[in-house]
C-alpha cells in the first residue's frame, strides 16, 4: 500500500558536504501517492447494502468491495474525536478510528480509497460507521466502536494530494432532517451548509462550550426549527463567544439514538470543524440584552426584518374591542387597564405619538402576562422594560413579535407578583423559577451532590474569561403579604481564593442594580479553611421587614478576578416566609466560632445567644475534655455534633444563658442537659421566660442524682404568643466558691405558637 507522504530526499555525504557547501543541489522529486485499489461501489450504495434499522449492530464485509471519498472533516480543532468523515458526492460516511491527530495525514480534500473486504461496518447508538466490534454488556448488543489505527492504515490508501475543491458541501434546511431510514442513510456523515440561522443562546457572554463539559448549542432558522450543535470542551474554539445575528453554519451531521429499538427516537446533531464554519454572523452587540435597541432604533430596523432586545417605557395597553389601532384613543394611557393582554411601550412616559410606539402581545398563561400586565400591576406603568422579539407589525402598529412570554424574554425594572413562601434545598437541581444570571465571565451556578446532599454551587475554577460575576436569583418574594418575613440559608466555602467574593443582595427589578432598590444583606457566611471545605453554616434569621412595602428578589452574587486558584461557594436550604431552623433552635454550634473550650468565660452565638461564666463543650466520638460522647449529635443530624453551653455553679461567678429576642410565640420548649464532670450535689437551674423584661413563666429543673456522662431531656408546654426571651440560670446547689454544679445544656428547640 502506498502512503500519503510527500517525500523529499537529500543525500548528504559528510566530507563532500563540508568541503563543497557552495555547490548547487538538484531539487529532489516529489512523490505523489497512488492507490492500488480501484473503487467499485459508491458510498450511498455501500451504506444501503449494509444498513440495518437497529441502533446498534456490527457486520462483516465478505465481498471485494472498495469504497472511496474525499476527507470532509477531521480532528484538526479537537471538536471531532477519533473520527474522519469522507464523501464521494453520493453520500457522507463516518470512520471511527482509535487515533489522535488524524488531520496530519488525512487532510480535508484528501482522497482515501478503502478496501472493505473482511472489515466491519455497523452502528453506535444510531450512527452508521466503519468501526470495530464491541459487545455492550448492559444493553446486550453488538455495536461499532473505534477501529485500531493500524487496522485502518492497512485498509485505507491515500490517492493523490489533498484537493479541497473536491469537498462537496450540500445545502440543507433543518426541516429536511427526518428520522426515517432513507433520511438517516442520506444525511448521516454528510457535510452540509445551513443558511439563515442564529444561535438562541448567543448573548455576548455564552461561549461555544463550557470549560468542564461538551456543550449543546442549538441553531435555529426563521421558522423556529432547531438543530443541536455539539461542541467539545477540548475544541480550540471552545472559549469563543457564540456568533450573534444570522449567518450560515457548515458541519458534518451525526445522529444519536439510545433507544433499544425505536429508529426515530434519536436526535440529529451537527459538528463544526473549526470556528470558521460559522459564516457571515454579526460581530455587533446591538440587540443583546447588554446593548438593546431603543424604541426608535427598533422601529427603524423593522424594514430590515431584525430582532433582538428593545428597551422602552411602558405607557399603556390596547383598549377593549380594538382589533386595529387607528388613533390614540385606541390606547389606554393609564393603569390599571381594562385588559391584560398587551403592553404599549414608547421612548418616554409622556409619548402619545403612535408612530413612535410599539405594541407587544402578552401570551396567555405566561410569566410575561402574569407579572407585567397593567390590569393587575399598575405600578409597571411609566417604568423601564426590556422585551425580546422580532420587529414587525401587529394591530396596525409597530410591534415586537414572536415573544414567547417566558421569563427569559422580558425584564421589568420593578418587581411584581411574588411568592410568600420559599423552601428550596436544590435536591432536584436549580428550579426553573430561579434565575441564573451571568453578566461577566463564563462560569454559571450549578448543583453538586456530596454525602447524599445536593446544593447549589459556583466557582471560578476552570473558567477562561475572567472577571467573573455570577448570580443565583430567587423567585420574586412578596414580603408585604408574607406571614413571616425572615430569610435564612446555609453556606459553605471551599479553598482559598485571593479575588473571590460572595455576597447576598435584595433588589427589585428582574436584573440586579437595575431597579430602585439594591441592598446588601447582613448575614453570617461560611469562612474558608486553610484547605478543603468548611461545614455548612447557618446564616441566621435575616429580617426583611423593612422591605414590607412590596415584592423583591434575593440574589446570591459571586465575583472573582483573574487568579491562579479560586474558591467554591455553596448554598443550601434557602427559606423565606416560614420558621427557619434558626427561628426555632438555638444556634449553639456557633458559640466561640464553633470551637469547644474548657475555659470559663463569656461567649456569644452569631444569632445573639449570650453565655456568661460558661464553657463551651461539644459532642464527639470519644471523651477528651472539652469533647464528650454523651452530648452526641445536633438534632436531626447523624454527622454534625452538637455544642453545649456549660453553666458554672461557682457562687461568685454563676453561669447564665440568655437568648436574643425571639419571635413567633413559644409553644413547647425542649432541650438536653447533663454533667461532664463529677458533681456530688447534682444540678439545679432555673428557666425563665420573659416578655418585655418581665418573667411570665418560670420553672426549675433539679436532678440531685445526675450521673456523669449521661444525657437527660427536658420539655415544657409554655403556650405563649408574641416576642419572648429565654434565660437559664444555675442555682448553685453546693454554694461553693470553686467550680461546682456545672451543667451543660444543648439542642434547645421550641415550637412556635
PDB file of C-alpha atoms in Angstrom, residues 501-506 518-522 525 547:
ATOM      1  CA  UNK A 501     -16.128  37.481  46.973  1.00  0.00           C
ATOM      2  CA  UNK A 502     -19.561  36.170  47.951  1.00  0.00           C
ATOM      3  CA  UNK A 503     -22.461  38.497  48.841  1.00  0.00           C
ATOM      4  CA  UNK A 504     -26.223  38.381  49.259  1.00  0.00           C
ATOM      5  CA  UNK A 505     -28.463  41.167  47.950  1.00  0.00           C
ATOM      6  CA  UNK A 506     -32.120  42.153  47.943  1.00  0.00           C
ATOM      7  CA  UNK A 518     -30.338  47.101  45.628  1.00  0.00           C
ATOM      8  CA  UNK A 519     -29.191  46.493  49.192  1.00  0.00           C
ATOM      9  CA  UNK A 520     -26.537  44.153  50.507  1.00  0.00           C
ATOM     10  CA  UNK A 521     -27.887  41.932  53.294  1.00  0.00           C
ATOM     11  CA  UNK A 522     -26.077  41.421  56.572  1.00  0.00           C
ATOM     12  CA  UNK A 525     -21.398  33.329  55.847  1.00  0.00           C
ATOM     13  CA  UNK A 547     -38.918  45.794  52.716  1.00  0.00           C
TER      14      UNK A 547
END
